[in-house]
Amino acid sequence: MQDVSPFRNAAQRETDRAAKRDAVLRAAVRMFNERGFFATSLDDVAASLGISKRTIYHYLANKDQVLLECVTIGLQQLLQAAEEARAESGNGRDRLMKFLRRYAEINMDDFGRCVIRTGEEALSRESLPRYRALKKEIDVALRQMLREAIDDGSIAPIDVKIAAFTLAGALNWPARWHEPDGALSTSQIADAMVDILMAGLDSRSA
Amino acid sequence: MQDVSPFRNAAQRETDRAAKRDAVLRAAVRMFNERGFFATSLDDVAASLGISKRTIYHYLANKDQVLLECVTIGLQQLLQAAEEARAESGNGRDRLMKFLRRYAEINMDDFGRCVIRTGEEALSRESLPRYRALKKEIDVALRQMLREAIDDGSIAPIDVKIAAFTLAGALNWPARWHEPDGALSTSQIADAMVDILMAGLDSRSA
């Protein structure tokens, strides 16, 4: 057995740095969600972690970058959910349903909530293009999954654009009303909402 | 025929005052929706009307009161839509559908958009109770209409709370994505969204 070096190697230092940066983002996103972005200062975030604002600047340039990172994490979780759902077996309806359930759950979690609650008004002009590009990717993925489900006959033919907005709107909304300590779990809420929405998309004999 | 007095009587002065106050609110709500509440000053609003900020203060106390009036108008439009729908003939499903279509349309109009886009983060602590009470009334009305439609068998039995959030979320969302100059009219969008949502609520033989 080798002696353990008291010095951290490059990989350990990088892991350490990433963990600290994550902790800053997690503390910040919770404050943004609770108090609102404009009412939260990086001093508040630093205080909640028992560090100084100068320490935060070691990991993130400014409050705008903190927000951009937070919404980017949320949007990437949604994109990943789309990718995972599309890799599933089953028909188009099954994959769509899988995606919508995760979509709803993510919007009730810290970073997903921030995407919806803080919105694009709070992002700087420089940050908007990246944010919008990611949002666009998610919309494209959702429309593509709707189209595939229509094409394989597992849901009714429908205006894909309107359907995508209807689904996204319904499933974005829990970011505003859901209380983490509520009686229903996020997955129970996600399932119940998606059941209603999927029934609206199902093939029907007139 | 009486001579027309060059002096305005009390009723005329009151009408005049209300029209000017409305013009201020309409100009303000459009700027809030386009630029965001925090990025809009009352100086901007005044300039767009060719008046001074001092003139605005003749009608409204401050920017917070302007916002509160704007969201109150939007919320009262929604409440009125609920009342009108409930006075309609037909079954519970018909009345619900009528309400949901107007609900969607209002959220694509100036004051409805402001309710959703500006959200409660921007309201002052003093304004929140009135705002929340109105929101609550709308939620209660929607749940009541869902319950009536379930009771008369015109829609499937369903968790009324979750259904209300699902519907409201879907129909609030156009406030964020709808562009007034888009290819579809607001009533076309409202109809298409409500068709999807109502199909999700319809009675189904398993």
mmCIF file of C-alpha atoms in Angstrom:
data_model
loop_
_atom_site.group_PDB
_atom_site.id
_atom_site.type_symbol
_atom_site.label_atom_id
_atom_site.label_comp_id
_atom_site.label_asym_id
_atom_site.label_seq_id
_atom_site.Cartn_x
_atom_site.Cartn_y
_atom_site.Cartn_z
ATOM 1 C CA MET A 1 0.000 0.000 0.000
ATOM 2 C CA GLN A 2 1.323 3.395 -1.005
ATOM 3 C CA ASP A 3 1.506 6.280 1.390
ATOM 4 C CA VAL A 4 -1.216 8.821 0.780
ATOM 5 C CA SER A 5 0.333 12.129 -0.195
ATOM 6 C CA PRO A 6 -0.751 15.097 1.948
ATOM 7 C CA PHE A 7 -0.627 17.173 -1.268
ATOM 8 C CA ARG A 8 -3.614 17.145 -3.577
ATOM 9 C CA ASN A 9 -2.869 16.315 -7.176
ATOM 10 C CA ALA A 10 -4.205 18.235 -10.173
ATOM 11 C CA ALA A 11 -7.273 16.017 -10.604
ATOM 12 C CA GLN A 12 -8.166 16.311 -6.916
ATOM 13 C CA ARG A 13 -7.785 20.067 -7.031
ATOM 14 C CA GLU A 14 -10.028 20.249 -10.079
ATOM 15 C CA THR A 15 -12.683 18.073 -8.403
ATOM 16 C CA ASP A 16 -12.454 20.230 -5.330
ATOM 17 C CA ARG A 17 -12.835 23.401 -7.328
ATOM 18 C CA ALA A 18 -15.867 22.011 -9.226
ATOM 19 C CA ALA A 19 -17.520 20.984 -5.952
ATOM 20 C CA LYS A 20 -17.058 24.468 -4.514
ATOM 21 C CA ARG A 21 -18.363 26.126 -7.653
ATOM 22 C CA ASP A 22 -21.398 23.809 -7.566
ATOM 23 C CA ALA A 23 -22.045 24.697 -3.938
ATOM 24 C CA VAL A 24 -22.048 28.401 -4.819
ATOM 25 C CA LEU A 25 -24.462 27.832 -7.697
ATOM 26 C CA ARG A 26 -26.772 25.675 -5.575
ATOM 27 C CA ALA A 27 -26.898 28.266 -2.787
ATOM 28 C CA ALA A 28 -27.468 31.051 -5.302
ATOM 29 C CA VAL A 29 -30.243 29.303 -7.222
ATOM 30 C CA ARG A 30 -32.175 28.639 -4.032
ATOM 31 C CA MET A 31 -32.014 32.303 -3.044
ATOM 32 C CA PHE A 32 -32.987 33.431 -6.532
ATOM 33 C CA ASN A 33 -36.001 31.101 -6.389
ATOM 34 C CA GLU A 34 -37.065 32.178 -2.926
ATOM 35 C CA ARG A 35 -36.374 35.918 -2.893
ATOM 36 C CA GLY A 36 -36.126 36.703 -6.577
ATOM 37 C CA PHE A 37 -32.977 37.424 -8.567
ATOM 38 C CA PHE A 38 -33.049 41.192 -8.119
ATOM 39 C CA ALA A 39 -33.528 40.957 -4.368
ATOM 40 C CA THR A 40 -30.548 38.616 -3.932
ATOM 41 C CA SER A 41 -26.973 39.877 -3.687
ATOM 42 C CA LEU A 42 -23.814 37.789 -3.967
ATOM 43 C CA ASP A 43 -23.094 38.968 -0.419
ATOM 44 C CA ASP A 44 -26.218 37.077 0.696
ATOM 45 C CA VAL A 45 -25.115 33.990 -1.211
ATOM 46 C CA ALA A 46 -21.622 34.182 0.260
ATOM 47 C CA ALA A 47 -22.992 34.666 3.777
ATOM 48 C CA SER A 48 -25.207 31.585 3.460
ATOM 49 C CA LEU A 49 -22.074 29.541 2.708
ATOM 50 C CA GLY A 50 -19.977 31.178 5.428
ATOM 51 C CA ILE A 51 -17.550 32.578 2.854
ATOM 52 C CA SER A 52 -16.777 36.054 1.521
ATOM 53 C CA LYS A 53 -17.938 37.505 -1.759
ATOM 54 C CA ARG A 54 -14.283 37.579 -2.834
ATOM 55 C CA THR A 55 -14.220 33.805 -2.569
ATOM 56 C CA ILE A 56 -17.213 33.558 -4.919
ATOM 57 C CA TYR A 57 -15.299 35.641 -7.466
ATOM 58 C CA HIS A 58 -12.673 32.929 -7.455
ATOM 59 C CA TYR A 59 -15.244 30.681 -9.174
ATOM 60 C CA LEU A 60 -17.690 32.970 -10.959
ATOM 61 C CA ALA A 61 -17.196 36.410 -12.494
ATOM 62 C CA ASN A 62 -20.355 38.189 -11.329
ATOM 63 C CA LYS A 63 -24.038 37.791 -10.468
ATOM 64 C CA ASP A 64 -25.014 37.670 -14.106
ATOM 65 C CA GLN A 65 -22.661 34.770 -14.728
ATOM 66 C CA VAL A 66 -24.064 32.997 -11.677
ATOM 67 C CA LEU A 67 -27.570 33.303 -13.123
ATOM 68 C CA LEU A 68 -26.472 32.202 -16.587
ATOM 69 C CA GLU A 69 -24.793 29.112 -15.112
ATOM 70 C CA CYS A 70 -27.899 28.308 -13.049
ATOM 71 C CA VAL A 71 -30.326 28.495 -15.971
ATOM 72 C CA THR A 72 -27.857 26.660 -18.196
ATOM 73 C CA ILE A 73 -27.764 23.760 -15.733
ATOM 74 C CA GLY A 74 -31.583 23.674 -15.693
ATOM 75 C CA LEU A 75 -31.849 23.768 -19.468
ATOM 76 C CA GLN A 76 -29.202 21.079 -19.866
ATOM 77 C CA GLN A 77 -31.098 18.834 -17.484
ATOM 78 C CA LEU A 78 -34.122 19.206 -19.771
ATOM 79 C CA LEU A 79 -32.043 18.448 -22.861
ATOM 80 C CA GLN A 80 -30.585 15.393 -21.217
ATOM 81 C CA ALA A 81 -34.086 14.214 -20.318
ATOM 82 C CA ALA A 82 -35.048 14.510 -23.984
ATOM 83 C CA GLU A 83 -32.018 12.482 -25.052
ATOM 84 C CA GLU A 84 -32.688 9.779 -22.481
ATOM 85 C CA ALA A 85 -36.353 9.549 -23.458
ATOM 86 C CA ARG A 86 -35.495 9.251 -27.125
ATOM 87 C CA ALA A 87 -33.191 6.324 -26.361
ATOM 88 C CA GLU A 88 -36.062 4.389 -24.737
ATOM 89 C CA SER A 89 -37.867 1.499 -26.380
ATOM 90 C CA GLY A 90 -41.615 1.636 -27.020
ATOM 91 C CA ASN A 91 -43.586 3.823 -29.399
ATOM 92 C CA GLY A 92 -43.503 7.577 -29.856
ATOM 93 C CA ARG A 93 -46.169 8.114 -27.224
ATOM 94 C CA ASP A 94 -44.160 6.167 -24.640
ATOM 95 C CA ARG A 95 -41.028 8.209 -25.308
ATOM 96 C CA LEU A 96 -42.923 11.487 -25.267
ATOM 97 C CA MET A 97 -44.561 10.597 -21.971
ATOM 98 C CA LYS A 98 -41.229 9.663 -20.432
ATOM 99 C CA PHE A 99 -39.786 13.012 -21.475
ATOM 100 C CA LEU A 100 -42.764 15.016 -20.217
ATOM 101 C CA ARG A 101 -42.610 13.395 -16.784
ATOM 102 C CA ARG A 102 -38.932 14.233 -16.368
ATOM 103 C CA TYR A 103 -39.573 17.689 -17.779
ATOM 104 C CA ALA A 104 -42.171 18.353 -15.090
ATOM 105 C CA GLU A 105 -39.916 16.987 -12.338
ATOM 106 C CA ILE A 106 -36.951 19.104 -13.414
ATOM 107 C CA ASN A 107 -39.126 22.218 -13.340
ATOM 108 C CA MET A 108 -39.897 21.504 -9.700
ATOM 109 C CA ASP A 109 -36.172 21.134 -8.898
ATOM 110 C CA ASP A 110 -33.813 24.033 -8.066
ATOM 111 C CA PHE A 111 -32.233 24.780 -11.432
ATOM 112 C CA GLY A 112 -35.329 24.078 -13.518
ATOM 113 C CA ARG A 113 -37.362 26.393 -11.282
ATOM 114 C CA CYS A 114 -34.824 29.158 -11.861
ATOM 115 C CA VAL A 115 -35.188 28.868 -15.651
ATOM 116 C CA ILE A 116 -38.890 29.631 -15.319
ATOM 117 C CA ARG A 117 -39.002 31.924 -12.318
ATOM 118 C CA THR A 118 -36.204 34.242 -13.258
ATOM 119 C CA GLY A 119 -36.949 34.298 -16.958
ATOM 120 C CA GLU A 120 -34.993 36.097 -19.541
ATOM 121 C CA GLU A 121 -35.649 39.629 -18.290
ATOM 122 C CA ALA A 122 -32.960 39.110 -15.669
ATOM 123 C CA LEU A 123 -30.231 37.864 -18.001
ATOM 124 C CA SER A 124 -27.746 40.317 -19.478
ATOM 125 C CA ARG A 125 -27.727 41.059 -23.167
ATOM 126 C CA GLU A 126 -24.545 39.014 -23.519
ATOM 127 C CA SER A 127 -26.075 35.967 -21.864
ATOM 128 C CA LEU A 128 -29.319 35.886 -23.825
ATOM 129 C CA PRO A 129 -28.102 34.182 -27.025
ATOM 130 C CA ARG A 130 -26.784 31.121 -25.172
ATOM 131 C CA TYR A 131 -29.969 30.914 -23.091
ATOM 132 C CA ARG A 132 -32.224 31.232 -26.121
ATOM 133 C CA ALA A 133 -30.242 28.705 -28.127
ATOM 134 C CA LEU A 134 -30.701 26.098 -25.387
ATOM 135 C CA LYS A 135 -34.421 26.881 -25.052
ATOM 136 C CA LYS A 136 -34.757 26.506 -28.799
ATOM 137 C CA GLU A 137 -33.037 23.096 -28.690
ATOM 138 C CA ILE A 138 -35.544 21.883 -26.107
ATOM 139 C CA ASP A 139 -38.480 23.149 -28.129
ATOM 140 C CA VAL A 140 -37.086 21.434 -31.230
ATOM 141 C CA ALA A 141 -36.644 18.174 -29.303
ATOM 142 C CA LEU A 142 -40.208 18.325 -27.981
ATOM 143 C CA ARG A 143 -41.676 19.038 -31.412
ATOM 144 C CA GLN A 144 -39.612 16.241 -32.925
ATOM 145 C CA MET A 145 -40.933 13.775 -30.340
ATOM 146 C CA LEU A 146 -44.506 14.935 -30.986
ATOM 147 C CA ARG A 147 -43.975 14.465 -34.726
ATOM 148 C CA GLU A 148 -42.599 10.955 -34.227
ATOM 149 C CA ALA A 149 -45.566 9.984 -32.058
ATOM 150 C CA ILE A 150 -47.972 11.310 -34.681
ATOM 151 C CA ASP A 151 -46.075 9.513 -37.438
ATOM 152 C CA ASP A 152 -46.198 6.126 -35.730
ATOM 153 C CA GLY A 153 -49.894 6.659 -34.966
ATOM 154 C CA SER A 154 -49.510 6.519 -31.192
ATOM 155 C CA ILE A 155 -51.035 10.001 -30.690
ATOM 156 C CA ALA A 156 -53.631 11.917 -32.684
ATOM 157 C CA PRO A 157 -52.548 14.254 -35.515
ATOM 158 C CA ILE A 158 -52.202 17.744 -34.088
ATOM 159 C CA ASP A 159 -50.615 21.150 -34.686
ATOM 160 C CA VAL A 160 -47.162 20.340 -33.347
ATOM 161 C CA LYS A 161 -46.193 23.931 -32.556
ATOM 162 C CA ILE A 162 -49.324 24.681 -30.546
ATOM 163 C CA ALA A 163 -49.128 21.290 -28.832
ATOM 164 C CA ALA A 164 -45.499 21.901 -27.832
ATOM 165 C CA PHE A 165 -46.377 25.275 -26.299
ATOM 166 C CA THR A 166 -49.391 23.818 -24.520
ATOM 167 C CA LEU A 167 -47.358 20.985 -22.997
ATOM 168 C CA ALA A 168 -44.392 23.177 -22.118
ATOM 169 C CA GLY A 169 -46.639 25.797 -20.539
ATOM 170 C CA ALA A 170 -48.498 23.322 -18.394
ATOM 171 C CA LEU A 171 -45.270 21.670 -17.266
ATOM 172 C CA ASN A 172 -43.348 24.907 -16.722
ATOM 173 C CA TRP A 173 -46.003 26.222 -14.393
ATOM 174 C CA PRO A 174 -45.173 24.035 -11.376
ATOM 175 C CA ALA A 175 -41.958 26.065 -11.152
ATOM 176 C CA ARG A 176 -44.195 28.903 -9.940
ATOM 177 C CA TRP A 177 -46.761 27.175 -7.781
ATOM 178 C CA HIS A 178 -45.161 23.992 -6.479
ATOM 179 C CA GLU A 179 -44.023 24.096 -2.873
ATOM 180 C CA PRO A 180 -41.233 21.647 -2.092
ATOM 181 C CA ASP A 181 -42.947 20.705 1.203
ATOM 182 C CA GLY A 182 -46.370 20.046 -0.343
ATOM 183 C CA ALA A 183 -48.415 16.906 0.251
ATOM 184 C CA LEU A 184 -47.713 15.368 -3.155
ATOM 185 C CA SER A 185 -44.227 14.408 -4.302
ATOM 186 C CA THR A 186 -42.848 15.948 -7.464
ATOM 187 C CA SER A 187 -43.179 12.635 -9.280
ATOM 188 C CA GLN A 188 -46.838 12.279 -8.220
ATOM 189 C CA ILE A 189 -47.570 15.767 -9.524
ATOM 190 C CA ALA A 190 -45.635 15.119 -12.723
ATOM 191 C CA ASP A 191 -47.522 11.882 -13.340
ATOM 192 C CA ALA A 192 -50.945 13.426 -12.706
ATOM 193 C CA MET A 193 -50.284 16.400 -14.983
ATOM 194 C CA VAL A 194 -48.836 14.268 -17.759
ATOM 195 C CA ASP A 195 -51.810 11.900 -17.556
ATOM 196 C CA ILE A 196 -54.180 14.796 -18.276
ATOM 197 C CA LEU A 197 -52.025 16.147 -21.076
ATOM 198 C CA MET A 198 -51.410 12.763 -22.716
ATOM 199 C CA ALA A 199 -55.125 12.014 -22.702
ATOM 200 C CA GLY A 200 -55.510 15.220 -24.691
ATOM 201 C CA LEU A 201 -53.089 13.903 -27.298
ATOM 202 C CA ASP A 202 -54.389 10.361 -27.544
ATOM 203 C CA SER A 203 -55.886 8.998 -30.709
ATOM 204 C CA ARG A 204 -59.647 9.146 -30.416
ATOM 205 C CA SER A 205 -62.445 7.573 -32.333
ATOM 206 C CA ALA A 206 -64.785 10.488 -32.945
ATOM 207 C CA MET B 1 -81.230 73.356 -27.906
ATOM 208 C CA GLN B 2 -79.052 74.446 -24.979
ATOM 209 C CA ASP B 3 -75.750 76.218 -25.423
ATOM 210 C CA VAL B 4 -72.801 73.928 -24.796
ATOM 211 C CA SER B 5 -70.865 75.263 -21.816
ATOM 212 C CA PRO B 6 -67.154 75.791 -22.421
ATOM 213 C CA PHE B 7 -66.641 74.590 -18.833
ATOM 214 C CA ARG B 8 -66.508 70.877 -18.173
ATOM 215 C CA ASN B 9 -68.869 69.633 -15.506
ATOM 216 C CA ALA B 10 -67.869 67.260 -12.732
ATOM 217 C CA ALA B 11 -68.876 64.119 -14.635
ATOM 218 C CA GLN B 12 -66.911 65.193 -17.713
ATOM 219 C CA ARG B 13 -63.863 65.986 -15.620
ATOM 220 C CA GLU B 14 -64.067 62.568 -14.000
ATOM 221 C CA THR B 15 -64.367 60.820 -17.394
ATOM 222 C CA ASP B 16 -61.434 62.826 -18.655
ATOM 223 C CA ARG B 17 -59.345 61.953 -15.664
ATOM 224 C CA ALA B 18 -60.158 58.226 -15.988
ATOM 225 C CA ALA B 19 -59.236 58.283 -19.695
ATOM 226 C CA LYS B 20 -55.856 59.857 -18.931
ATOM 227 C CA ARG B 21 -55.161 57.432 -16.117
ATOM 228 C CA ASP B 22 -56.026 54.540 -18.472
ATOM 229 C CA ALA B 23 -53.674 55.906 -21.127
ATOM 230 C CA VAL B 24 -50.838 55.975 -18.602
ATOM 231 C CA LEU B 25 -51.530 52.394 -17.529
ATOM 232 C CA ARG B 26 -51.764 51.168 -21.121
ATOM 233 C CA ALA B 27 -48.457 52.822 -22.066
ATOM 234 C CA ALA B 28 -46.812 51.473 -18.912
ATOM 235 C CA VAL B 29 -48.027 47.899 -19.298
ATOM 236 C CA ARG B 30 -46.720 47.719 -22.859
ATOM 237 C CA MET B 31 -43.267 48.861 -21.743
ATOM 238 C CA PHE B 32 -43.251 46.469 -18.805
ATOM 239 C CA ASN B 33 -44.116 43.622 -21.182
ATOM 240 C CA GLU B 34 -41.508 44.578 -23.770
ATOM 241 C CA ARG B 35 -38.550 45.721 -21.683
ATOM 242 C CA GLY B 36 -39.337 44.223 -18.313
ATOM 243 C CA PHE B 37 -40.606 46.036 -15.227
ATOM 244 C CA PHE B 38 -37.190 46.709 -13.722
ATOM 245 C CA ALA B 39 -35.801 48.132 -16.952
ATOM 246 C CA THR B 40 -38.717 50.575 -17.362
ATOM 247 C CA SER B 41 -38.809 53.932 -15.591
ATOM 248 C CA LEU B 42 -41.815 56.208 -15.238
ATOM 249 C CA ASP B 43 -39.735 58.744 -17.177
ATOM 250 C CA ASP B 44 -39.832 56.345 -20.155
ATOM 251 C CA VAL B 45 -43.582 55.915 -19.775
ATOM 252 C CA ALA B 46 -44.122 59.661 -19.546
ATOM 253 C CA ALA B 47 -41.895 60.306 -22.570
ATOM 254 C CA SER B 48 -43.865 57.811 -24.669
ATOM 255 C CA LEU B 49 -47.005 59.846 -23.932
ATOM 256 C CA GLY B 50 -45.331 63.216 -24.463
ATOM 257 C CA ILE B 51 -45.963 64.215 -20.851
ATOM 258 C CA SER B 52 -43.753 64.701 -17.794
ATOM 259 C CA LYS B 53 -43.331 62.279 -14.929
ATOM 260 C CA ARG B 54 -44.953 64.890 -12.698
ATOM 261 C CA THR B 55 -48.122 64.546 -14.758
ATOM 262 C CA ILE B 56 -48.157 60.792 -14.143
ATOM 263 C CA TYR B 57 -47.985 61.452 -10.403
ATOM 264 C CA HIS B 58 -51.247 63.320 -10.788
ATOM 265 C CA TYR B 59 -52.906 59.954 -11.518
ATOM 266 C CA LEU B 60 -50.754 57.313 -9.895
ATOM 267 C CA ALA B 61 -48.574 57.453 -6.808
ATOM 268 C CA ASN B 62 -45.482 55.589 -8.000
ATOM 269 C CA LYS B 63 -44.184 52.798 -10.241
ATOM 270 C CA ASP B 64 -45.311 50.135 -7.795
ATOM 271 C CA GLN B 65 -48.869 51.448 -7.887
ATOM 272 C CA VAL B 66 -48.742 51.491 -11.686
ATOM 273 C CA LEU B 67 -47.767 47.830 -11.697
ATOM 274 C CA LEU B 68 -50.396 46.902 -9.121
ATOM 275 C CA GLU B 69 -53.095 48.632 -11.200
ATOM 276 C CA CYS B 70 -51.901 46.875 -14.367
ATOM 277 C CA VAL B 71 -51.964 43.377 -12.884
ATOM 278 C CA THR B 72 -55.254 44.118 -11.145
ATOM 279 C CA ILE B 73 -56.855 45.005 -14.476
ATOM 280 C CA GLY B 74 -55.543 41.748 -15.973
ATOM 281 C CA LEU B 75 -56.769 39.660 -13.055
ATOM 282 C CA GLN B 76 -60.175 41.338 -13.098
ATOM 283 C CA GLN B 77 -60.526 40.568 -16.791
ATOM 284 C CA LEU B 78 -59.966 36.911 -15.933
ATOM 285 C CA LEU B 79 -62.511 37.037 -13.116
ATOM 286 C CA GLN B 80 -65.051 38.665 -15.379
ATOM 287 C CA ALA B 81 -64.453 35.936 -17.979
ATOM 288 C CA ALA B 82 -65.219 33.340 -15.312
ATOM 289 C CA GLU B 83 -68.449 35.105 -14.357
ATOM 290 C CA GLU B 84 -69.560 35.414 -17.953
ATOM 291 C CA ALA B 85 -68.803 31.772 -18.671
ATOM 292 C CA ARG B 86 -70.727 30.641 -15.608
ATOM 293 C CA ALA B 87 -73.780 32.576 -16.809
ATOM 294 C CA GLU B 88 -73.793 30.642 -20.105
ATOM 295 C CA SER B 89 -76.232 27.873 -20.917
ATOM 296 C CA GLY B 90 -75.034 24.362 -21.744
ATOM 297 C CA ASN B 91 -73.335 21.786 -19.547
ATOM 298 C CA GLY B 92 -70.320 22.163 -17.291
ATOM 299 C CA ARG B 93 -67.911 21.274 -20.079
ATOM 300 C CA ASP B 94 -69.339 24.023 -22.327
ATOM 301 C CA ARG B 95 -68.968 26.648 -19.627
ATOM 302 C CA LEU B 96 -65.450 25.510 -18.732
ATOM 303 C CA MET B 97 -64.406 25.615 -22.376
ATOM 304 C CA LYS B 98 -65.823 29.107 -22.788
ATOM 305 C CA PHE B 99 -63.870 30.291 -19.778
ATOM 306 C CA LEU B 100 -60.619 28.657 -20.881
ATOM 307 C CA ARG B 101 -60.761 30.266 -24.323
ATOM 308 C CA ARG B 102 -61.220 33.741 -22.864
ATOM 309 C CA TYR B 103 -58.561 32.979 -20.263
ATOM 310 C CA ALA B 104 -56.060 32.201 -23.033
ATOM 311 C CA GLU B 105 -56.990 35.295 -25.013
ATOM 312 C CA ILE B 106 -56.649 37.606 -22.020
ATOM 313 C CA ASN B 107 -53.183 36.225 -21.326
ATOM 314 C CA MET B 108 -52.150 37.276 -24.827
ATOM 315 C CA ASP B 109 -53.507 40.810 -24.258
ATOM 316 C CA ASP B 110 -51.563 43.661 -22.599
ATOM 317 C CA PHE B 111 -52.753 43.451 -19.004
ATOM 318 C CA GLY B 112 -53.026 39.662 -18.881
ATOM 319 C CA ARG B 113 -49.492 39.372 -20.212
ATOM 320 C CA CYS B 114 -48.259 41.639 -17.451
ATOM 321 C CA VAL B 115 -49.784 39.411 -14.758
ATOM 322 C CA ILE B 116 -47.678 36.505 -16.003
ATOM 323 C CA ARG B 117 -44.547 38.228 -17.267
ATOM 324 C CA THR B 118 -43.918 40.467 -14.317
ATOM 325 C CA GLY B 119 -45.009 38.010 -11.688
ATOM 326 C CA GLU B 120 -45.139 38.652 -8.027
ATOM 327 C CA GLU B 121 -41.414 39.206 -7.511
ATOM 328 C CA ALA B 122 -41.837 42.753 -8.810
ATOM 329 C CA LEU B 123 -44.751 43.755 -6.586
ATOM 330 C CA SER B 124 -44.102 45.501 -3.290
ATOM 331 C CA ARG B 125 -44.860 43.785 -0.019
ATOM 332 C CA GLU B 126 -47.890 46.063 0.436
ATOM 333 C CA SER B 127 -49.320 45.127 -2.966
ATOM 334 C CA LEU B 128 -48.955 41.370 -2.658
ATOM 335 C CA PRO B 129 -52.060 40.593 -0.544
ATOM 336 C CA ARG B 130 -54.460 42.195 -3.061
ATOM 337 C CA TYR B 131 -52.709 40.470 -5.963
ATOM 338 C CA ARG B 132 -52.749 37.085 -4.266
ATOM 339 C CA ALA B 133 -56.389 37.421 -3.231
ATOM 340 C CA LEU B 134 -57.420 38.017 -6.841
ATOM 341 C CA LYS B 135 -55.289 35.110 -8.080
ATOM 342 C CA LYS B 136 -56.878 32.914 -5.462
ATOM 343 C CA GLU B 137 -60.369 33.936 -6.615
ATOM 344 C CA ILE B 138 -59.528 32.918 -10.166
ATOM 345 C CA ASP B 139 -58.164 29.577 -9.037
ATOM 346 C CA VAL B 140 -61.288 28.982 -6.945
ATOM 347 C CA ALA B 141 -63.530 29.832 -9.921
ATOM 348 C CA LEU B 142 -61.626 27.461 -12.201
ATOM 349 C CA ARG B 143 -61.748 24.615 -9.702
ATOM 350 C CA GLN B 144 -65.456 25.204 -9.150
ATOM 351 C CA MET B 145 -66.128 24.999 -12.877
ATOM 352 C CA LEU B 146 -64.089 21.805 -13.133
ATOM 353 C CA ARG B 147 -66.064 20.320 -10.242
ATOM 354 C CA GLU B 148 -69.379 21.241 -11.857
ATOM 355 C CA ALA B 149 -68.344 19.654 -15.149
ATOM 356 C CA ILE B 150 -67.314 16.479 -13.341
ATOM 357 C CA ASP B 151 -70.560 16.458 -11.351
ATOM 358 C CA ASP B 152 -72.783 16.732 -14.424
ATOM 359 C CA GLY B 153 -70.709 14.021 -16.141
ATOM 360 C CA SER B 154 -69.558 16.215 -19.016
ATOM 361 C CA ILE B 155 -65.843 15.648 -18.258
ATOM 362 C CA ALA B 156 -64.018 12.703 -16.701
ATOM 363 C CA PRO B 157 -63.473 12.555 -12.927
ATOM 364 C CA ILE B 158 -60.073 14.050 -12.168
ATOM 365 C CA ASP B 159 -57.941 15.613 -9.417
ATOM 366 C CA VAL B 160 -59.378 19.134 -9.584
ATOM 367 C CA LYS B 161 -56.368 20.860 -8.053
ATOM 368 C CA ILE B 162 -53.845 19.287 -10.417
ATOM 369 C CA ALA B 163 -56.165 19.826 -13.385
ATOM 370 C CA ALA B 164 -56.576 23.514 -12.510
ATOM 371 C CA PHE B 165 -52.817 24.008 -12.346
ATOM 372 C CA THR B 166 -52.306 22.110 -15.593
ATOM 373 C CA LEU B 167 -54.888 24.208 -17.437
ATOM 374 C CA ALA B 168 -53.757 27.495 -15.939
ATOM 375 C CA GLY B 169 -50.117 26.729 -16.706
ATOM 376 C CA ALA B 170 -50.763 25.850 -20.315
ATOM 377 C CA LEU B 171 -52.909 28.944 -20.814
ATOM 378 C CA ASN B 172 -50.644 31.320 -18.910
ATOM 379 C CA TRP B 173 -47.693 30.391 -21.063
ATOM 380 C CA PRO B 174 -48.727 32.297 -24.209
ATOM 381 C CA ALA B 175 -48.061 35.454 -22.159
ATOM 382 C CA ARG B 176 -44.396 34.539 -22.529
ATOM 383 C CA TRP B 177 -44.127 33.160 -26.045
ATOM 384 C CA HIS B 178 -46.957 34.716 -28.046
ATOM 385 C CA GLU B 179 -45.916 37.508 -30.422
ATOM 386 C CA PRO B 180 -48.724 39.937 -31.173
ATOM 387 C CA ASP B 181 -47.723 39.973 -34.866
ATOM 388 C CA GLY B 182 -47.606 36.189 -35.277
ATOM 389 C CA ALA B 183 -49.346 34.295 -38.084
ATOM 390 C CA LEU B 184 -52.180 32.960 -35.913
ATOM 391 C CA SER B 185 -54.675 35.237 -34.191
ATOM 392 C CA THR B 186 -55.017 35.062 -30.436
ATOM 393 C CA SER B 187 -58.412 33.406 -30.784
ATOM 394 C CA GLN B 188 -57.022 30.764 -33.156
ATOM 395 C CA ILE B 189 -54.256 29.989 -30.678
ATOM 396 C CA ALA B 190 -56.694 29.955 -27.773
ATOM 397 C CA ASP B 191 -59.029 27.565 -29.599
ATOM 398 C CA ALA B 192 -56.247 25.174 -30.605
ATOM 399 C CA MET B 193 -54.794 25.043 -27.082
ATOM 400 C CA VAL B 194 -58.151 24.594 -25.435
ATOM 401 C CA ASP B 195 -59.041 21.794 -27.881
ATOM 402 C CA ILE B 196 -55.982 19.839 -26.764
ATOM 403 C CA LEU B 197 -56.656 20.467 -23.087
ATOM 404 C CA MET B 198 -60.368 19.698 -23.251
ATOM 405 C CA ALA B 199 -59.672 16.422 -25.020
ATOM 406 C CA GLY B 200 -57.533 15.561 -22.012
ATOM 407 C CA LEU B 201 -60.496 16.147 -19.718
ATOM 408 C CA ASP B 202 -63.151 14.384 -21.767
ATOM 409 C CA SER B 203 -64.915 11.312 -20.507
ATOM 410 C CA ARG B 204 -63.307 8.261 -22.026
ATOM 411 C CA SER B 205 -64.377 4.680 -22.298
ATOM 412 C CA ALA B 206 -61.286 2.756 -21.238
#
